[in-house]
PDB file of N, CA and C in Angstrom:
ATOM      1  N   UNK A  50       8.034 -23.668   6.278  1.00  0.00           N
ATOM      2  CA  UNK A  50       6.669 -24.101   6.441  1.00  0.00           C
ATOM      3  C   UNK A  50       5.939 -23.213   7.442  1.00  0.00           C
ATOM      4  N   UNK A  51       6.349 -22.775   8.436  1.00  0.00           N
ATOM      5  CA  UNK A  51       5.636 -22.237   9.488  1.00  0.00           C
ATOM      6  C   UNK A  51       6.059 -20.521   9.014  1.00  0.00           C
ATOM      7  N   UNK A  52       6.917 -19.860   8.136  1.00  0.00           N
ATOM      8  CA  UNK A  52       6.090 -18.854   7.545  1.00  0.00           C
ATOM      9  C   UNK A  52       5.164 -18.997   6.855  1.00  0.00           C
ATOM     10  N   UNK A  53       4.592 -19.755   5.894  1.00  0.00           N
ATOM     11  CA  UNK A  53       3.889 -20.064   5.359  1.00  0.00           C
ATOM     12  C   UNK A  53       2.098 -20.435   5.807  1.00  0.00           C
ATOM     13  N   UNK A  54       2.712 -20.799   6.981  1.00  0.00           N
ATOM     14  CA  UNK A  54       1.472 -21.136   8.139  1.00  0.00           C
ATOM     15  C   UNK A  54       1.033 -20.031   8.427  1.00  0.00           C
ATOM     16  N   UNK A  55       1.795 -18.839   9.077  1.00  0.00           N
ATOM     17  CA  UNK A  55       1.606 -17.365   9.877  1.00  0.00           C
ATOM     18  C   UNK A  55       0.960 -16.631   8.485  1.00  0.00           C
ATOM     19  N   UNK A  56       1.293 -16.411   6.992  1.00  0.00           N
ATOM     20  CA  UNK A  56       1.409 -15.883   6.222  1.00  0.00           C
ATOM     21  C   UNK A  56      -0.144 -14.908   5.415  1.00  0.00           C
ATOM     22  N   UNK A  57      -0.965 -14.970   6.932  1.00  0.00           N
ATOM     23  CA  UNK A  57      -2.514 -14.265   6.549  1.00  0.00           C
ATOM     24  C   UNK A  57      -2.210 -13.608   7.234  1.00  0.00           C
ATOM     25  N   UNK A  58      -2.792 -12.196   6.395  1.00  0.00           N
ATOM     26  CA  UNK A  58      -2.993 -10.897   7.123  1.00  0.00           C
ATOM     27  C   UNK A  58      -4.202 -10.913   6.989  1.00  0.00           C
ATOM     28  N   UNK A  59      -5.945 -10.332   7.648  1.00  0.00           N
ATOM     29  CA  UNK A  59      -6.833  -9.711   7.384  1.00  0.00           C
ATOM     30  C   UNK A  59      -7.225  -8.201   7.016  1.00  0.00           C
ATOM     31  N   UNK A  60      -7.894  -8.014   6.367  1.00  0.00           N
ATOM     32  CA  UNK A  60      -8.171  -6.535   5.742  1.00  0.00           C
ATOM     33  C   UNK A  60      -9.701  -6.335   5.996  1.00  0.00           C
ATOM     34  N   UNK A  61      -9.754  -4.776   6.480  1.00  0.00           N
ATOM     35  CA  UNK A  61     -11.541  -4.547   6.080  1.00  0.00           C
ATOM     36  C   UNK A  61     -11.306  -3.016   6.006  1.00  0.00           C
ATOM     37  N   UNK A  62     -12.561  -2.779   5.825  1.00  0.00           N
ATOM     38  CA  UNK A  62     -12.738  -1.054   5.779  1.00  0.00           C
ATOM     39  C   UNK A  62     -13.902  -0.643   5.387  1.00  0.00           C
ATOM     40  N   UNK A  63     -13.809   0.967   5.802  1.00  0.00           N
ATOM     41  CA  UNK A  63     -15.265   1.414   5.919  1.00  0.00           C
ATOM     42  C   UNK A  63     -14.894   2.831   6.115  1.00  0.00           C
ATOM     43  N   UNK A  64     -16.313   3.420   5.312  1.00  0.00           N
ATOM     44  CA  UNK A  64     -15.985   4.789   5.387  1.00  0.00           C
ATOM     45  C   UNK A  64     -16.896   5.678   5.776  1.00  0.00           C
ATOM     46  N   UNK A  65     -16.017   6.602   6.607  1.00  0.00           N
ATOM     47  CA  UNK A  65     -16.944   7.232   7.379  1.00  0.00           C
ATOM     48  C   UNK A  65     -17.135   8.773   6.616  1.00  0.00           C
ATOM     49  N   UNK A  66     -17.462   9.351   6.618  1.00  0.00           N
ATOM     50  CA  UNK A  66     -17.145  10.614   6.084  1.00  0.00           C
ATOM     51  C   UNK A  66     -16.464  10.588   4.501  1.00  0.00           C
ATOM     52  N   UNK A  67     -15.464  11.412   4.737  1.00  0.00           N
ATOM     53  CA  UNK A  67     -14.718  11.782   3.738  1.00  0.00           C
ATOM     54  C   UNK A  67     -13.544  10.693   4.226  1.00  0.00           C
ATOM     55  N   UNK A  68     -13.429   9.037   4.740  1.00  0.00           N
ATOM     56  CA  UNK A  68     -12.245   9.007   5.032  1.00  0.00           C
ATOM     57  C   UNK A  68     -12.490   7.607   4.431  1.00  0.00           C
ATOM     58  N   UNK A  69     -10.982   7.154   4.231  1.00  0.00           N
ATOM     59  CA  UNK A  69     -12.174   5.149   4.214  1.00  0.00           C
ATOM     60  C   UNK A  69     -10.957   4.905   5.456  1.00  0.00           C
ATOM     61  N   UNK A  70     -11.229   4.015   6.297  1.00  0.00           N
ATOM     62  CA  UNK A  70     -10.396   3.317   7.560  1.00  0.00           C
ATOM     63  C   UNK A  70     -10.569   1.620   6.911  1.00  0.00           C
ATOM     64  N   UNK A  71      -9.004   1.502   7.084  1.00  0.00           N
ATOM     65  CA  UNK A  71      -8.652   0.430   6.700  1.00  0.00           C
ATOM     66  C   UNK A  71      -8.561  -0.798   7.763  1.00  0.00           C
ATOM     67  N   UNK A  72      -8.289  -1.524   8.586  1.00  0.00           N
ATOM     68  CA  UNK A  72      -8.209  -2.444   9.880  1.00  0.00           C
ATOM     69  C   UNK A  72      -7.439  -3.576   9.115  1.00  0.00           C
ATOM     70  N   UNK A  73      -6.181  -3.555   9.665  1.00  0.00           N
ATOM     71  CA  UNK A  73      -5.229  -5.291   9.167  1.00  0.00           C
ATOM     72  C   UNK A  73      -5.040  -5.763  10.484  1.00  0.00           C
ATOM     73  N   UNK A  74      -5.704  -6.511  10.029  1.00  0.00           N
ATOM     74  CA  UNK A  74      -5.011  -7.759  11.893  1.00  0.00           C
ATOM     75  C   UNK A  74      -4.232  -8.837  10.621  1.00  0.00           C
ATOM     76  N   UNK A  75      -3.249  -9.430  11.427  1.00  0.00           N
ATOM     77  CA  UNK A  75      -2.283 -10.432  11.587  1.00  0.00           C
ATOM     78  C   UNK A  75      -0.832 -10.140  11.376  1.00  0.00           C
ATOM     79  N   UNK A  76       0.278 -10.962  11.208  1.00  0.00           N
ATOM     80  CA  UNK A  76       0.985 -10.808  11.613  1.00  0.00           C
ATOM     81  C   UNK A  76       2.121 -10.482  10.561  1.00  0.00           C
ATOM     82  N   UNK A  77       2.664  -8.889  10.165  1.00  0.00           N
ATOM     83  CA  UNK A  77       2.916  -8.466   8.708  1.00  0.00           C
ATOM     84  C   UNK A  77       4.414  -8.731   8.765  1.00  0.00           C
ATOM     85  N   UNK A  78       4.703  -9.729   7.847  1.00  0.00           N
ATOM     86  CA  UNK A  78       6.313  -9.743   7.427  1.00  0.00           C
ATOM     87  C   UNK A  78       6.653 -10.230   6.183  1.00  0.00           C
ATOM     88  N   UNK A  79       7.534 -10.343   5.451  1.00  0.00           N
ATOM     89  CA  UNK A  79       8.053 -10.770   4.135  1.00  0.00           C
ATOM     90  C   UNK A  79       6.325 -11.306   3.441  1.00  0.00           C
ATOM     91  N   UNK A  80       6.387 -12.784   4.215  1.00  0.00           N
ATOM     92  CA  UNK A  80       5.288 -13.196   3.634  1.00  0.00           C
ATOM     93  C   UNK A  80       3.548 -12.732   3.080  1.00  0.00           C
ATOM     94  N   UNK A  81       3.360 -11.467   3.772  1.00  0.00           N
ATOM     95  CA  UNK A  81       2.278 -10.955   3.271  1.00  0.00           C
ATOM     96  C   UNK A  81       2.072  -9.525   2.606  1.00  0.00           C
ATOM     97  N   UNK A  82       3.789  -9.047   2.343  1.00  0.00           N
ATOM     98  CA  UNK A  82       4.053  -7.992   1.728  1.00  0.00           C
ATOM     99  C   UNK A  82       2.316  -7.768   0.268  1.00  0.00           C
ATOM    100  N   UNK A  83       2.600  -8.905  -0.962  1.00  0.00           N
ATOM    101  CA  UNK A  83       2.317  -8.767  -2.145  1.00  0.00           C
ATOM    102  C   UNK A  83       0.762  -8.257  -1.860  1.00  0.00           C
ATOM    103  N   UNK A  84       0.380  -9.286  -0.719  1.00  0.00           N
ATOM    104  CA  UNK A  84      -1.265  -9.368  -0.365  1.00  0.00           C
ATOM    105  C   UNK A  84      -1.824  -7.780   0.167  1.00  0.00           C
ATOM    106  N   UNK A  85      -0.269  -6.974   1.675  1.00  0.00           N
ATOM    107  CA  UNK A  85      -1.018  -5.768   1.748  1.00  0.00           C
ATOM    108  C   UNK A  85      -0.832  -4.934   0.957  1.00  0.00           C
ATOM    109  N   UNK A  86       0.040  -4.985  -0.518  1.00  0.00           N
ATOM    110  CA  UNK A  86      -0.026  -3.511  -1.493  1.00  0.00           C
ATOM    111  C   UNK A  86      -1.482  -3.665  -2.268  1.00  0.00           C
ATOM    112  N   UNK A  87      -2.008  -4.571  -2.270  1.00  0.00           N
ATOM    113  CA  UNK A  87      -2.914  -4.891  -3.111  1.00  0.00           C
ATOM    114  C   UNK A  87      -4.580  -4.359  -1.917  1.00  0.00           C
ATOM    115  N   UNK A  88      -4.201  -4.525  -0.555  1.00  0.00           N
ATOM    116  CA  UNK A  88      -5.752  -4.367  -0.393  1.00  0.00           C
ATOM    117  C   UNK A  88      -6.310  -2.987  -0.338  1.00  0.00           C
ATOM    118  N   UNK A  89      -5.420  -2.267  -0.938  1.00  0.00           N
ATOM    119  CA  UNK A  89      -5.757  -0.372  -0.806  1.00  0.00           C
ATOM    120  C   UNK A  89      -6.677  -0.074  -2.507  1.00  0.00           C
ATOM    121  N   UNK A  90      -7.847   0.911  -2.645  1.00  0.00           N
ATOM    122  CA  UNK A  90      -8.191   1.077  -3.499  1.00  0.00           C
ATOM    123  C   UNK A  90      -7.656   2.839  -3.785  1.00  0.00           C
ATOM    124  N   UNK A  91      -6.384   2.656  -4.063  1.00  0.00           N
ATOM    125  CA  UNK A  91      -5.297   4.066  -4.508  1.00  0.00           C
ATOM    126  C   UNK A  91      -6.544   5.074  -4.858  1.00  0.00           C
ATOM    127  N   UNK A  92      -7.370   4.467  -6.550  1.00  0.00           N
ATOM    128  CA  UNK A  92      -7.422   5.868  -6.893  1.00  0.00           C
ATOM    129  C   UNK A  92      -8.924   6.146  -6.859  1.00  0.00           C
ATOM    130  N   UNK A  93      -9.628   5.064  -5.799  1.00  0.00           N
ATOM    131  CA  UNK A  93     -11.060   5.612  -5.744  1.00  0.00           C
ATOM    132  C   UNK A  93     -11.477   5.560  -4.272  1.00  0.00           C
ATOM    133  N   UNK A  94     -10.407   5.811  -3.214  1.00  0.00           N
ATOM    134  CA  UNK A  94     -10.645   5.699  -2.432  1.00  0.00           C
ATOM    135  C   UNK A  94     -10.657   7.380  -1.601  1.00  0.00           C
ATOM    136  N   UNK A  95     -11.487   7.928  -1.182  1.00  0.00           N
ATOM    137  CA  UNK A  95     -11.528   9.090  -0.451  1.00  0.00           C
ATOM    138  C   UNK A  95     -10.098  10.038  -0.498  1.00  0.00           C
ATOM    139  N   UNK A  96     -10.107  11.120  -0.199  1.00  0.00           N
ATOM    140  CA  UNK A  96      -8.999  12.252   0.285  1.00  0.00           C
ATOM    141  C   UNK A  96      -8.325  11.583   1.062  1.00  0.00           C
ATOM    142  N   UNK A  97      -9.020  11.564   2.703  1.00  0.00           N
ATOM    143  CA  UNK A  97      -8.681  10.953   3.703  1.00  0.00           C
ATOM    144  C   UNK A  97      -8.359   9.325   3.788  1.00  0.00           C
ATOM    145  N   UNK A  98      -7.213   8.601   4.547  1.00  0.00           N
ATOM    146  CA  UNK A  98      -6.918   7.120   4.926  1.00  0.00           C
ATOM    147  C   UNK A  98      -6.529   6.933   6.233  1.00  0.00           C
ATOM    148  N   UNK A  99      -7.218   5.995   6.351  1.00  0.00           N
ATOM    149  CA  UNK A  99      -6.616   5.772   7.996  1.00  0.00           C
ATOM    150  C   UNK A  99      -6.238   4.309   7.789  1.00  0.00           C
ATOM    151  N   UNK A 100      -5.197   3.943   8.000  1.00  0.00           N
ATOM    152  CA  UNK A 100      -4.952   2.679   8.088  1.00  0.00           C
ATOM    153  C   UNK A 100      -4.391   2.359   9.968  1.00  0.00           C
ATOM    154  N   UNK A 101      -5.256   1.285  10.089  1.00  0.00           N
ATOM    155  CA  UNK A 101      -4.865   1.078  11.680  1.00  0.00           C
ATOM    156  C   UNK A 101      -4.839  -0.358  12.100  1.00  0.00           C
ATOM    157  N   UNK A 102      -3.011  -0.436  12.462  1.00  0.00           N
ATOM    158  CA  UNK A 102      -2.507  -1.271  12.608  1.00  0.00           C
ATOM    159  C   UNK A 102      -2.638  -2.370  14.364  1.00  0.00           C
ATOM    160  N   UNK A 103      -4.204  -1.620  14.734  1.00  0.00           N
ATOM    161  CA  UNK A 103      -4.078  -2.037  16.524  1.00  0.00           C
ATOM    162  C   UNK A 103      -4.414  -3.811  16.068  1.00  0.00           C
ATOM    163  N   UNK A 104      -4.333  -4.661  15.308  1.00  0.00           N
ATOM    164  CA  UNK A 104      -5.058  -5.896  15.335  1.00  0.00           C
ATOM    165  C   UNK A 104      -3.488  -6.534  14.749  1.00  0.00           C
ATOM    166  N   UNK A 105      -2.396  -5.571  14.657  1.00  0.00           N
ATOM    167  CA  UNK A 105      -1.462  -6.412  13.573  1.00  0.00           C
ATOM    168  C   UNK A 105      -0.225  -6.693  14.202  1.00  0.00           C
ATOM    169  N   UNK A 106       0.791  -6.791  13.690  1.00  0.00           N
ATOM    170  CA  UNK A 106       1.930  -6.555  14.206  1.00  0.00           C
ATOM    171  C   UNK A 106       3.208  -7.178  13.202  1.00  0.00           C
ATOM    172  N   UNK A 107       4.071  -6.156  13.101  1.00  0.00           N
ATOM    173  CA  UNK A 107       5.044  -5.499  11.782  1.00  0.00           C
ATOM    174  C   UNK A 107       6.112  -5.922  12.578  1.00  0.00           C
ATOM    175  N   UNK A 108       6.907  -7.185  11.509  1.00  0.00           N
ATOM    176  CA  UNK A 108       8.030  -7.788  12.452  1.00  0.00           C
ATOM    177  C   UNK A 108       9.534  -7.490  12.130  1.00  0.00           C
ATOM    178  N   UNK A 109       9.694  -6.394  10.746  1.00  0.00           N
ATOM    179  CA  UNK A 109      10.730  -5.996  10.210  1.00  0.00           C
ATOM    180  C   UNK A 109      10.775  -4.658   9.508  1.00  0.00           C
ATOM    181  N   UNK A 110      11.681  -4.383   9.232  1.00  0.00           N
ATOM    182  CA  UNK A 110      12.067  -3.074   8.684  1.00  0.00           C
ATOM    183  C   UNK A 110      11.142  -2.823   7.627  1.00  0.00           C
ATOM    184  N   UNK A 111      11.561  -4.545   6.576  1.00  0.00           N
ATOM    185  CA  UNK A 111      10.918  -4.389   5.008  1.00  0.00           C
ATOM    186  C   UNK A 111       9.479  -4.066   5.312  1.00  0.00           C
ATOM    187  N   UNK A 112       8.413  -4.077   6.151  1.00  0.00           N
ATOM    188  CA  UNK A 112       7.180  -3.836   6.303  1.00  0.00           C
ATOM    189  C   UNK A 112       6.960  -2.755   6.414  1.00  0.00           C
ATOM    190  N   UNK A 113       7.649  -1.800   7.138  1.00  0.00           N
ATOM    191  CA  UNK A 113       7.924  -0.540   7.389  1.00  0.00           C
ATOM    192  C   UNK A 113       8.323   0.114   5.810  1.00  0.00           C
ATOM    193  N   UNK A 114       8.864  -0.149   5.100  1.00  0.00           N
ATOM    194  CA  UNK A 114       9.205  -0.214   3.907  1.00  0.00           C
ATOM    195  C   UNK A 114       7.711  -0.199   3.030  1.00  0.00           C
ATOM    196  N   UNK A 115       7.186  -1.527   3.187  1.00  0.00           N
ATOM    197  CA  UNK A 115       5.588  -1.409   2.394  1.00  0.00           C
ATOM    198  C   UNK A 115       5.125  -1.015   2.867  1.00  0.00           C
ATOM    199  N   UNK A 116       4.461  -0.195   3.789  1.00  0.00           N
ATOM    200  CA  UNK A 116       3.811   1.012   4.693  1.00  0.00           C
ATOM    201  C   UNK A 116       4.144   2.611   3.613  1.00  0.00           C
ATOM    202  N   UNK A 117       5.245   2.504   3.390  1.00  0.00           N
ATOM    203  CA  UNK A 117       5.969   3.724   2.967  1.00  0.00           C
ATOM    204  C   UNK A 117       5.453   3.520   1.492  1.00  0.00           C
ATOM    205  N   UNK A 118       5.392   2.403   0.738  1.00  0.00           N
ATOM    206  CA  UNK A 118       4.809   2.370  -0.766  1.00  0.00           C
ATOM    207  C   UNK A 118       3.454   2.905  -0.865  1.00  0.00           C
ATOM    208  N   UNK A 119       2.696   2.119   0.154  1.00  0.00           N
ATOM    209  CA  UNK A 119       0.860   2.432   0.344  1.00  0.00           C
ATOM    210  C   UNK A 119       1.050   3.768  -0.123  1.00  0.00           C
ATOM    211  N   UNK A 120       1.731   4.568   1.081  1.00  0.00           N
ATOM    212  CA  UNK A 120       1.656   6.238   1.521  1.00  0.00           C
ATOM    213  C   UNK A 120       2.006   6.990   0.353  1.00  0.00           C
ATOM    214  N   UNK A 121       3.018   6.776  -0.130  1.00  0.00           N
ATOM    215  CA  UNK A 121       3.688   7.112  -1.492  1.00  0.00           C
ATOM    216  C   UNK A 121       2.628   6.978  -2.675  1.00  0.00           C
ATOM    217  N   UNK A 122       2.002   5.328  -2.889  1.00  0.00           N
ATOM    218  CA  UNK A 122       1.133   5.772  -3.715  1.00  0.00           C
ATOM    219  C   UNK A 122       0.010   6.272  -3.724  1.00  0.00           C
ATOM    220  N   UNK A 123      -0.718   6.745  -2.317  1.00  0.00           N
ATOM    221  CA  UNK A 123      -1.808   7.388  -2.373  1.00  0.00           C
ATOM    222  C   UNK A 123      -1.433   9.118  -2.153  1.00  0.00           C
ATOM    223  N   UNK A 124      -0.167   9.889  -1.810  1.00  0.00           N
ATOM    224  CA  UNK A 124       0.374  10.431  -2.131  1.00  0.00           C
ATOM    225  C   UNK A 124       0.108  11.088  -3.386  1.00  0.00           C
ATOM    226  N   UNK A 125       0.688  10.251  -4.681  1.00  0.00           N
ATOM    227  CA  UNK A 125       0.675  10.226  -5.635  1.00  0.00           C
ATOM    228  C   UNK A 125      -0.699  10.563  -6.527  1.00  0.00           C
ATOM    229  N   UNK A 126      -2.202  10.567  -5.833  1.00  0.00           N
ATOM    230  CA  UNK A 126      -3.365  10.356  -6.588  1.00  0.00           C
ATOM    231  C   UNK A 126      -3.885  11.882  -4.954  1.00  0.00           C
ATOM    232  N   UNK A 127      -3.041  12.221  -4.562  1.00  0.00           N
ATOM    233  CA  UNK A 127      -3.132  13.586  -3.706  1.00  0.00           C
ATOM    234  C   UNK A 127      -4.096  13.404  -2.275  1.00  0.00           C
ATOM    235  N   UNK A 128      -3.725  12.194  -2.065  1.00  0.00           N
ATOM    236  CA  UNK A 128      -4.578  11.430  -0.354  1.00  0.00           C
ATOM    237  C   UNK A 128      -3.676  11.570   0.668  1.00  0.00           C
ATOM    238  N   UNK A 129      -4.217  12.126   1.909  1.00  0.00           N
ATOM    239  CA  UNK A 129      -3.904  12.105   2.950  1.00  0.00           C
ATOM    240  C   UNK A 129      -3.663  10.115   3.993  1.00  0.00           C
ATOM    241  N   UNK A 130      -2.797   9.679   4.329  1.00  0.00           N
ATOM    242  CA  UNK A 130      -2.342   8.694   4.934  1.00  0.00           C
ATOM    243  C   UNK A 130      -2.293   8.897   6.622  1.00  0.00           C
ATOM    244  N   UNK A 131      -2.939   8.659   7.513  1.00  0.00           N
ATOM    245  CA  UNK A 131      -3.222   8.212   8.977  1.00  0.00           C
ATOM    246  C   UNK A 131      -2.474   7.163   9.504  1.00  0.00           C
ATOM    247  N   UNK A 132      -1.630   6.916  10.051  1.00  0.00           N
ATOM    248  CA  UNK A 132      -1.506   5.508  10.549  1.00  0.00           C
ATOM    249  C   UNK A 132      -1.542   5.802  12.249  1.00  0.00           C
ATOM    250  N   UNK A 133      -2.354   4.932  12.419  1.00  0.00           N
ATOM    251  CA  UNK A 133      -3.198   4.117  13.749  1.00  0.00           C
ATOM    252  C   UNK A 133      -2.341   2.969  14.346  1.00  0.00           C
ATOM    253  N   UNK A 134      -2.486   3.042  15.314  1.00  0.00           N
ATOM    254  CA  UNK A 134      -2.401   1.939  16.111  1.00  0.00           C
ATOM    255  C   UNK A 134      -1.182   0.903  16.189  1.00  0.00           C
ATOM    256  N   UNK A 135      -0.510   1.260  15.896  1.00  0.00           N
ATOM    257  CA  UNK A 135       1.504   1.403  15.789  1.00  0.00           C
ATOM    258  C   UNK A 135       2.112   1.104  17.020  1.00  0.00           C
ATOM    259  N   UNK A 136       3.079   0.353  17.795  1.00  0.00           N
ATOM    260  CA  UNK A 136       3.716   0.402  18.423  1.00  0.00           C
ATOM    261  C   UNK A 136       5.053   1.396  18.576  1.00  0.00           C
ATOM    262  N   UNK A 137       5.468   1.303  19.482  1.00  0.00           N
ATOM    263  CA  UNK A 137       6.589   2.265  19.723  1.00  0.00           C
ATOM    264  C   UNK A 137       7.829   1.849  18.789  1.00  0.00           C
ATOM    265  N   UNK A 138       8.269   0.790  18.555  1.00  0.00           N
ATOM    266  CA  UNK A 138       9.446  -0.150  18.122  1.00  0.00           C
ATOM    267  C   UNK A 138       8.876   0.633  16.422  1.00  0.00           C
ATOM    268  N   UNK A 139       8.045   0.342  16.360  1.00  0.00           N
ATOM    269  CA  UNK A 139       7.589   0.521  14.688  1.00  0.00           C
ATOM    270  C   UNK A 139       7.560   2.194  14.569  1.00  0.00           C
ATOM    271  N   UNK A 140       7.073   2.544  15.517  1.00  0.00           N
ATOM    272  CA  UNK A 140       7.302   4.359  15.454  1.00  0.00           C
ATOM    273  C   UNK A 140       8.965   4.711  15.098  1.00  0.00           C
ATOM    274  N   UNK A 141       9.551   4.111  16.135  1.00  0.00           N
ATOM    275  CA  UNK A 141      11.323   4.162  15.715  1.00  0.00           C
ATOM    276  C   UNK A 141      11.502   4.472  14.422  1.00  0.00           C
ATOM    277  N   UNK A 142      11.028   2.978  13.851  1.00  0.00           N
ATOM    278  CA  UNK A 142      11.645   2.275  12.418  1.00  0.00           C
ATOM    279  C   UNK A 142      11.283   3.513  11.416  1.00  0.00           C
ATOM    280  N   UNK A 143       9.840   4.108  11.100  1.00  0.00           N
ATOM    281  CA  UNK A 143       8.713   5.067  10.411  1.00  0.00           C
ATOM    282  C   UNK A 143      10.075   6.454  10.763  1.00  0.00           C
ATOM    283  N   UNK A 144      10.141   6.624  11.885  1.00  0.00           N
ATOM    284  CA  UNK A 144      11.086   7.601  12.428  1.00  0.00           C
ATOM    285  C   UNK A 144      12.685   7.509  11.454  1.00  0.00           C
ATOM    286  N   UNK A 145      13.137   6.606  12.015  1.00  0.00           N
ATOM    287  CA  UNK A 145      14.802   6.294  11.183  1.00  0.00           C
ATOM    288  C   UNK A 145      14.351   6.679   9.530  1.00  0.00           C
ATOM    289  N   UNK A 146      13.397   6.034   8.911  1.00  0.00           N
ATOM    290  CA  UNK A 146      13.202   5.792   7.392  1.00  0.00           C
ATOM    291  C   UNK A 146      12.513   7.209   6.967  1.00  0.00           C
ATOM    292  N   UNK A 147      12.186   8.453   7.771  1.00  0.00           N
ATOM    293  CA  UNK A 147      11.810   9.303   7.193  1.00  0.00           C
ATOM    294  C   UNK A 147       9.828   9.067   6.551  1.00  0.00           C
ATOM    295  N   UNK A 148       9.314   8.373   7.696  1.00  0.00           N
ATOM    296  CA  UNK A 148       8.322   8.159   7.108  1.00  0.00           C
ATOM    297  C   UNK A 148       7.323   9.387   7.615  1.00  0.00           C
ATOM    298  N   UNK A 149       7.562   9.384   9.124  1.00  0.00           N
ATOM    299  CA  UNK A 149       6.854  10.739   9.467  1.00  0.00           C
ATOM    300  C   UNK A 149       6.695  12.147   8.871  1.00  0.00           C
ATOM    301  N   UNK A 150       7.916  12.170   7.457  1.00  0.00           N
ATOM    302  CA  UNK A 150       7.423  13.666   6.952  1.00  0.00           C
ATOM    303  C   UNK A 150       6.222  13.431   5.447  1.00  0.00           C
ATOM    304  N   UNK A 151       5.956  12.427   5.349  1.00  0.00           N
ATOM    305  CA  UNK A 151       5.120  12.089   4.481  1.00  0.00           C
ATOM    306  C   UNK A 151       3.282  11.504   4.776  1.00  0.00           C
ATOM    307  N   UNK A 152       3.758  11.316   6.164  1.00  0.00           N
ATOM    308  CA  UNK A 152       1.921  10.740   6.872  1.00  0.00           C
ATOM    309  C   UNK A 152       2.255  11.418   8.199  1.00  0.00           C
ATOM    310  N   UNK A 153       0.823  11.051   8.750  1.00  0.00           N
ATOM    311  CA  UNK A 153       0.783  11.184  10.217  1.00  0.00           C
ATOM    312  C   UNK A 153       0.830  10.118  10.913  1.00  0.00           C
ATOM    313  N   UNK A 154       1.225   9.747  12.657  1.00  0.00           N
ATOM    314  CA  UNK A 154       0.077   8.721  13.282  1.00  0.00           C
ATOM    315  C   UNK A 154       0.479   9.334  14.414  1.00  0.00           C
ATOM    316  N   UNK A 155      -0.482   7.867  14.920  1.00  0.00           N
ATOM    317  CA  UNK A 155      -1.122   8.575  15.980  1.00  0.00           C
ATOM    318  C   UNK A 155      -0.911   7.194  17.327  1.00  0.00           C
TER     319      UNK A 155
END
């Protein structure tokens, strides 16, 4: 029940330039996996992505995991991936999983 309670993430974005910046606040684990593959617009969304995680906070590996799908599929349609606002613990995880040779952050 009380994942179920926690189980909202928020999404917004806006684009500045050539980029769109994404903003997720709440709190990302199992439960809001389905909700963040879905709030990215893959193939009409700018060159540039910034997704910035300063409002959120990523409580497992598997999130780190859907981070790596986003990247992969905008990858895939030839977009550059940003990630923002990351803790150190989550830099590790991005680190161990080989995520840093595929995006940046910062």
């Amino acid at each position: 029940m009380f994942g179920w309670k926690i189980a909202h993430i928020k999404s917004s974005s806006k684009i500045e330039g050539n980029k769109n910046i994404y903003t997720i606040s709440g709190q990302m684990f199992f439960g809001t996996t389905n909700y963040f593959l879905t709030v990215f617009d893959y193939e009409h969304d700018p060159d540039q992505i910034e997704i910035d995680f300063t409002h959120s906070h990523i409580w497992d590996h598997s999130r780190v995991t859907a981070i790596g799908k986003v990247i992969e599929k905008y990858e895939s349609h030839h977009k550059k991936v940003t990630l923002v606002g990351l803790n150190e613990e989550i830099h590790r995880m991005i680190d161990r999983i080989g995520l840093q040779s595929v995006s940046s952050y910062e």
